[in-house]
Amino acid sequence: MPPVTKNLLIINVLIYLVMMIIPGQKAAMIEHYGALHYFTSPDFNFAQLGTYMFLHGGFQHLFFNMFALLMFGPQIEWALGSKRFLFYYISCGLGAALVQEGVFAIMINNYHSIFTSQEIHIISQGYYPSTMDMVLVPKAQSLYALVNTPTVGASGAIYGILLAFGMLFPNQELMLIIPPMPVKAKWLVIGYGVLELVLGFTGRTDGVAHFCHLGGMLAGILIILYWKKHGTFRGYW
């Protein structure tokens, strides 16, 4: 296994184990400061654009991200080289975070037709304006959750790796589990992208940062197209 893929696996698993071992209050504090909050939240800091991708919400979340990294990471690292692969991984994670923040900004902007800027600020801090109509309380709760619900996980970077696999090895066949059938990498990547787009706009499976996944793919395709224009990947292209 190439070094960057191996070390990313180790770091993510170790952080998860540490979060499980230390007392709950300290683990909650680590997640509080390390998870990605919306930039107007009082809990936001710029380091979260990088730290969020090394925290996971549970074993299942960690398992599927690390399984995908294990399956696709080595081939991408061999193709790009270790330094370039690490740059790509981190960049996709950062791109995913920025897209997620941008989508939050658009969603929160829609509340300006309901609340004033001052009221939005007050609600974002966890308070209800004294003059607010009780009918608007559910919308205020939704706004508060939107501003203060953090994003965690390596999924944005992982979707960037999946995108890279589909671009570098488009005709390599992969075996699906459900249904048990082979599919070319390019169709799998396109399918995942369309699915995330649909789920993102329909708002289904709440709690999943679909636009964060799409942000990782968007960052990935921009980086790879730039590299494709200016060079080669160890004989690929």
mmCIF file of C-alpha atoms in Angstrom:
data_model
loop_
_atom_site.group_PDB
_atom_site.id
_atom_site.type_symbol
_atom_site.label_atom_id
_atom_site.label_comp_id
_atom_site.label_asym_id
_atom_site.label_seq_id
_atom_site.Cartn_x
_atom_site.Cartn_y
_atom_site.Cartn_z
ATOM 1 C CA MET A 1 0.000 0.000 0.000
ATOM 2 C CA PRO A 2 1.438 3.409 -0.936
ATOM 3 C CA PRO A 3 2.419 5.640 2.007
ATOM 4 C CA VAL A 4 -0.132 8.479 1.844
ATOM 5 C CA THR A 5 -3.118 6.145 1.547
ATOM 6 C CA LYS A 6 -1.793 4.044 4.412
ATOM 7 C CA ASN A 7 -1.150 7.035 6.668
ATOM 8 C CA LEU A 8 -4.540 8.582 5.927
ATOM 9 C CA LEU A 9 -6.187 5.302 6.924
ATOM 10 C CA ILE A 10 -4.148 5.144 10.136
ATOM 11 C CA ILE A 11 -4.794 8.782 11.093
ATOM 12 C CA ASN A 12 -8.557 8.569 10.559
ATOM 13 C CA VAL A 13 -8.880 5.302 12.475
ATOM 14 C CA LEU A 14 -6.659 6.502 15.328
ATOM 15 C CA ILE A 15 -8.649 9.720 15.727
ATOM 16 C CA TYR A 16 -11.879 7.719 15.810
ATOM 17 C CA LEU A 17 -10.470 5.348 18.455
ATOM 18 C CA VAL A 18 -9.222 8.249 20.567
ATOM 19 C CA MET A 19 -12.689 9.829 20.391
ATOM 20 C CA MET A 20 -14.160 6.524 21.614
ATOM 21 C CA ILE A 21 -11.676 6.083 24.466
ATOM 22 C CA ILE A 22 -11.514 9.534 26.042
ATOM 23 C CA PRO A 23 -14.352 10.765 28.307
ATOM 24 C CA GLY A 24 -17.478 11.896 26.517
ATOM 25 C CA GLN A 25 -17.138 15.547 27.503
ATOM 26 C CA LYS A 26 -13.621 15.809 26.068
ATOM 27 C CA ALA A 27 -14.655 13.960 22.890
ATOM 28 C CA ALA A 28 -17.578 16.346 22.473
ATOM 29 C CA MET A 29 -15.220 19.288 22.901
ATOM 30 C CA ILE A 30 -12.869 17.943 20.199
ATOM 31 C CA GLU A 31 -15.782 17.503 17.806
ATOM 32 C CA HIS A 32 -17.156 20.924 18.759
ATOM 33 C CA TYR A 33 -13.929 22.679 17.791
ATOM 34 C CA GLY A 34 -12.935 20.384 14.913
ATOM 35 C CA ALA A 35 -16.222 19.921 13.020
ATOM 36 C CA LEU A 36 -17.109 22.371 10.250
ATOM 37 C CA HIS A 37 -19.640 25.016 11.327
ATOM 38 C CA TYR A 38 -21.201 27.695 9.169
ATOM 39 C CA PHE A 39 -18.921 30.723 9.020
ATOM 40 C CA THR A 40 -21.334 33.040 10.878
ATOM 41 C CA SER A 41 -21.711 30.571 13.739
ATOM 42 C CA PRO A 42 -19.926 31.582 16.956
ATOM 43 C CA ASP A 43 -18.353 28.106 16.911
ATOM 44 C CA PHE A 44 -16.677 28.536 13.502
ATOM 45 C CA ASN A 45 -12.924 28.844 13.002
ATOM 46 C CA PHE A 46 -10.909 28.575 9.804
ATOM 47 C CA ALA A 47 -9.010 25.484 10.945
ATOM 48 C CA GLN A 48 -12.282 23.560 10.678
ATOM 49 C CA LEU A 49 -11.977 23.668 6.871
ATOM 50 C CA GLY A 50 -9.266 21.044 7.298
ATOM 51 C CA THR A 51 -9.967 19.335 10.623
ATOM 52 C CA TYR A 52 -13.555 18.346 9.801
ATOM 53 C CA MET A 53 -12.422 15.718 7.295
ATOM 54 C CA PHE A 54 -10.628 13.714 9.998
ATOM 55 C CA LEU A 55 -13.666 13.401 12.282
ATOM 56 C CA HIS A 56 -16.524 10.951 11.774
ATOM 57 C CA GLY A 57 -19.994 10.693 13.221
ATOM 58 C CA GLY A 58 -19.907 6.967 13.887
ATOM 59 C CA PHE A 59 -18.355 3.637 12.963
ATOM 60 C CA GLN A 60 -20.469 3.182 9.831
ATOM 61 C CA HIS A 61 -19.492 6.623 8.583
ATOM 62 C CA LEU A 62 -15.816 5.881 9.176
ATOM 63 C CA PHE A 63 -16.004 2.370 7.714
ATOM 64 C CA PHE A 64 -17.484 3.311 4.358
ATOM 65 C CA ASN A 65 -15.141 6.268 3.893
ATOM 66 C CA MET A 66 -12.052 4.234 4.755
ATOM 67 C CA PHE A 67 -13.241 1.266 2.685
ATOM 68 C CA ALA A 68 -13.525 3.533 -0.372
ATOM 69 C CA LEU A 69 -10.098 5.016 0.377
ATOM 70 C CA LEU A 70 -8.644 1.518 0.610
ATOM 71 C CA MET A 71 -10.278 0.415 -2.652
ATOM 72 C CA PHE A 72 -9.498 3.425 -4.838
ATOM 73 C CA GLY A 73 -6.752 5.369 -3.060
ATOM 74 C CA PRO A 74 -3.751 3.138 -3.945
ATOM 75 C CA GLN A 75 -4.343 3.222 -7.704
ATOM 76 C CA ILE A 76 -4.823 6.995 -7.678
ATOM 77 C CA GLU A 77 -1.701 7.498 -5.567
ATOM 78 C CA TRP A 78 0.350 5.293 -7.915
ATOM 79 C CA ALA A 79 -0.942 7.306 -10.857
ATOM 80 C CA LEU A 80 -0.406 10.763 -9.331
ATOM 81 C CA GLY A 81 2.576 10.154 -7.084
ATOM 82 C CA SER A 82 2.379 10.470 -3.299
ATOM 83 C CA LYS A 83 2.929 14.241 -2.974
ATOM 84 C CA ARG A 84 0.448 15.087 -5.665
ATOM 85 C CA PHE A 85 -2.058 12.587 -4.260
ATOM 86 C CA LEU A 86 -1.882 14.176 -0.799
ATOM 87 C CA PHE A 87 -2.366 17.612 -2.341
ATOM 88 C CA TYR A 88 -5.335 16.276 -4.312
ATOM 89 C CA TYR A 89 -6.942 14.626 -1.264
ATOM 90 C CA ILE A 90 -6.668 17.711 0.929
ATOM 91 C CA SER A 91 -7.769 20.020 -1.897
ATOM 92 C CA CYS A 92 -10.895 17.956 -2.551
ATOM 93 C CA GLY A 93 -11.696 18.067 1.161
ATOM 94 C CA LEU A 94 -11.236 21.852 1.217
ATOM 95 C CA GLY A 95 -13.287 22.260 -1.960
ATOM 96 C CA ALA A 96 -16.063 20.165 -0.437
ATOM 97 C CA ALA A 97 -16.062 22.356 2.681
ATOM 98 C CA LEU A 98 -16.260 25.580 0.654
ATOM 99 C CA VAL A 99 -19.128 24.284 -1.482
ATOM 100 C CA GLN A 100 -20.972 23.164 1.645
ATOM 101 C CA GLU A 101 -20.518 26.624 3.177
ATOM 102 C CA GLY A 102 -21.733 28.207 -0.057
ATOM 103 C CA VAL A 103 -24.859 26.046 -0.151
ATOM 104 C CA PHE A 104 -25.558 26.923 3.483
ATOM 105 C CA ALA A 105 -25.207 30.616 2.572
ATOM 106 C CA ILE A 106 -27.793 30.261 -0.203
ATOM 107 C CA MET A 107 -30.198 28.391 2.072
ATOM 108 C CA ILE A 108 -29.794 30.893 4.905
ATOM 109 C CA ASN A 109 -30.243 33.803 2.493
ATOM 110 C CA ASN A 110 -33.739 32.477 1.744
ATOM 111 C CA TYR A 111 -34.676 33.260 5.353
ATOM 112 C CA HIS A 112 -34.176 36.977 4.692
ATOM 113 C CA SER A 113 -37.686 37.029 3.270
ATOM 114 C CA ILE A 114 -38.931 35.859 6.686
ATOM 115 C CA PHE A 115 -36.579 37.456 9.222
ATOM 116 C CA THR A 116 -34.517 40.627 9.327
ATOM 117 C CA SER A 117 -30.723 40.434 9.345
ATOM 118 C CA GLN A 118 -30.716 41.262 13.050
ATOM 119 C CA GLU A 119 -33.255 38.532 13.802
ATOM 120 C CA ILE A 120 -31.219 36.004 11.801
ATOM 121 C CA HIS A 121 -28.150 36.927 13.833
ATOM 122 C CA ILE A 122 -30.067 36.549 17.108
ATOM 123 C CA ILE A 123 -31.534 33.187 16.078
ATOM 124 C CA SER A 124 -28.091 31.990 14.978
ATOM 125 C CA GLN A 125 -26.885 32.611 18.537
ATOM 126 C CA GLY A 126 -29.629 30.349 19.900
ATOM 127 C CA TYR A 127 -32.164 32.974 20.971
ATOM 128 C CA TYR A 128 -35.612 33.938 19.757
ATOM 129 C CA PRO A 129 -36.415 37.618 19.140
ATOM 130 C CA SER A 130 -38.997 38.780 21.693
ATOM 131 C CA THR A 131 -41.211 40.199 18.929
ATOM 132 C CA MET A 132 -41.247 37.008 16.845
ATOM 133 C CA ASP A 133 -44.617 35.485 15.985
ATOM 134 C CA MET A 134 -45.009 32.005 17.473
ATOM 135 C CA VAL A 135 -46.026 30.746 14.027
ATOM 136 C CA LEU A 136 -42.447 31.394 12.910
ATOM 137 C CA VAL A 137 -40.836 29.392 15.716
ATOM 138 C CA PRO A 138 -40.448 26.202 13.582
ATOM 139 C CA LYS A 139 -38.724 28.240 10.865
ATOM 140 C CA ALA A 140 -36.482 29.836 13.486
ATOM 141 C CA GLN A 141 -35.582 26.369 14.753
ATOM 142 C CA SER A 142 -34.732 25.252 11.213
ATOM 143 C CA LEU A 143 -32.568 28.334 10.718
ATOM 144 C CA TYR A 144 -30.754 27.724 14.003
ATOM 145 C CA ALA A 145 -30.109 24.090 13.070
ATOM 146 C CA LEU A 146 -28.809 25.126 9.663
ATOM 147 C CA VAL A 147 -26.298 27.580 11.125
ATOM 148 C CA ASN A 148 -25.172 25.407 14.018
ATOM 149 C CA THR A 149 -25.261 21.828 12.705
ATOM 150 C CA PRO A 150 -21.623 20.900 11.971
ATOM 151 C CA THR A 151 -20.285 18.809 9.092
ATOM 152 C CA VAL A 152 -17.809 15.990 9.699
ATOM 153 C CA GLY A 153 -16.185 13.238 7.646
ATOM 154 C CA ALA A 154 -13.774 12.554 4.833
ATOM 155 C CA SER A 155 -16.586 12.014 2.329
ATOM 156 C CA GLY A 156 -15.797 15.119 0.266
ATOM 157 C CA ALA A 157 -12.184 14.006 -0.224
ATOM 158 C CA ILE A 158 -13.327 10.422 -0.864
ATOM 159 C CA TYR A 159 -15.744 11.530 -3.585
ATOM 160 C CA GLY A 160 -12.830 13.429 -5.130
ATOM 161 C CA ILE A 161 -10.852 10.171 -5.208
ATOM 162 C CA LEU A 162 -13.818 8.356 -6.735
ATOM 163 C CA LEU A 163 -14.008 11.070 -9.398
ATOM 164 C CA ALA A 164 -10.287 10.703 -10.114
ATOM 165 C CA PHE A 165 -10.670 6.941 -10.490
ATOM 166 C CA GLY A 166 -13.468 7.418 -12.999
ATOM 167 C CA MET A 167 -11.363 9.867 -15.020
ATOM 168 C CA LEU A 168 -8.037 8.008 -14.912
ATOM 169 C CA PHE A 169 -9.460 4.494 -15.286
ATOM 170 C CA PRO A 170 -12.823 5.092 -16.990
ATOM 171 C CA ASN A 171 -13.197 1.637 -18.526
ATOM 172 C CA GLN A 172 -12.028 -0.429 -15.568
ATOM 173 C CA GLU A 173 -14.869 -2.703 -14.508
ATOM 174 C CA LEU A 174 -15.999 -2.788 -10.894
ATOM 175 C CA MET A 175 -18.281 -5.401 -9.379
ATOM 176 C CA LEU A 176 -21.310 -4.045 -7.598
ATOM 177 C CA ILE A 177 -22.676 -5.837 -4.567
ATOM 178 C CA ILE A 178 -26.321 -4.827 -5.086
ATOM 179 C CA PRO A 179 -27.142 -5.755 -7.781
ATOM 180 C CA PRO A 180 -24.224 -8.187 -8.359
ATOM 181 C CA MET A 181 -23.137 -6.958 -11.768
ATOM 182 C CA PRO A 182 -20.030 -5.358 -13.321
ATOM 183 C CA VAL A 183 -20.047 -1.673 -14.228
ATOM 184 C CA LYS A 184 -17.404 0.555 -15.769
ATOM 185 C CA ALA A 185 -15.863 3.119 -13.436
ATOM 186 C CA LYS A 186 -16.999 6.104 -15.509
ATOM 187 C CA TRP A 187 -20.663 5.071 -15.284
ATOM 188 C CA LEU A 188 -20.378 4.418 -11.570
ATOM 189 C CA VAL A 189 -18.939 7.891 -10.976
ATOM 190 C CA ILE A 190 -21.596 9.565 -13.131
ATOM 191 C CA GLY A 191 -24.285 7.599 -11.311
ATOM 192 C CA TYR A 192 -23.001 8.678 -7.905
ATOM 193 C CA GLY A 193 -22.810 12.290 -9.020
ATOM 194 C CA VAL A 194 -26.379 12.321 -10.348
ATOM 195 C CA LEU A 195 -27.666 10.566 -7.218
ATOM 196 C CA GLU A 196 -25.989 13.094 -4.909
ATOM 197 C CA LEU A 197 -27.365 15.959 -6.990
ATOM 198 C CA VAL A 198 -30.917 14.599 -6.834
ATOM 199 C CA LEU A 199 -30.743 13.843 -3.113
ATOM 200 C CA GLY A 200 -29.238 17.261 -2.442
ATOM 201 C CA PHE A 201 -32.020 19.166 -4.190
ATOM 202 C CA THR A 202 -34.847 16.990 -2.882
ATOM 203 C CA GLY A 203 -33.536 17.136 0.678
ATOM 204 C CA ARG A 204 -33.930 13.404 1.216
ATOM 205 C CA THR A 205 -31.816 11.400 3.674
ATOM 206 C CA ASP A 206 -31.424 14.422 5.947
ATOM 207 C CA GLY A 207 -28.186 14.508 7.862
ATOM 208 C CA VAL A 208 -26.061 13.670 4.807
ATOM 209 C CA ALA A 209 -24.028 16.514 3.296
ATOM 210 C CA HIS A 210 -24.758 15.764 -0.357
ATOM 211 C CA PHE A 211 -23.421 19.080 -1.612
ATOM 212 C CA CYS A 212 -20.224 18.471 0.324
ATOM 213 C CA HIS A 213 -19.822 15.252 -1.687
ATOM 214 C CA LEU A 214 -20.493 17.134 -4.903
ATOM 215 C CA GLY A 215 -18.011 19.810 -3.848
ATOM 216 C CA GLY A 216 -15.300 17.176 -3.531
ATOM 217 C CA MET A 217 -16.088 15.898 -7.014
ATOM 218 C CA LEU A 218 -16.127 19.431 -8.442
ATOM 219 C CA ALA A 219 -12.747 20.252 -6.921
ATOM 220 C CA GLY A 220 -11.410 16.946 -8.211
ATOM 221 C CA ILE A 221 -12.485 17.440 -11.796
ATOM 222 C CA LEU A 222 -11.058 20.982 -11.895
ATOM 223 C CA ILE A 223 -7.692 19.825 -10.536
ATOM 224 C CA ILE A 224 -7.428 16.824 -12.851
ATOM 225 C CA LEU A 225 -8.395 18.833 -15.934
ATOM 226 C CA TYR A 226 -5.741 21.402 -15.015
ATOM 227 C CA TRP A 227 -3.111 18.679 -14.564
ATOM 228 C CA LYS A 228 -4.218 17.010 -17.770
ATOM 229 C CA LYS A 229 -3.660 20.254 -19.640
ATOM 230 C CA HIS A 230 -0.207 20.847 -18.137
ATOM 231 C CA GLY A 231 1.299 17.379 -17.855
ATOM 232 C CA THR A 232 0.854 13.661 -17.455
ATOM 233 C CA PHE A 233 0.296 11.260 -14.565
ATOM 234 C CA ARG A 234 3.098 8.705 -14.776
ATOM 235 C CA GLY A 235 2.244 7.788 -18.339
ATOM 236 C CA TYR A 236 -1.564 8.111 -18.046
ATOM 237 C CA TRP A 237 -3.542 10.296 -20.456
#
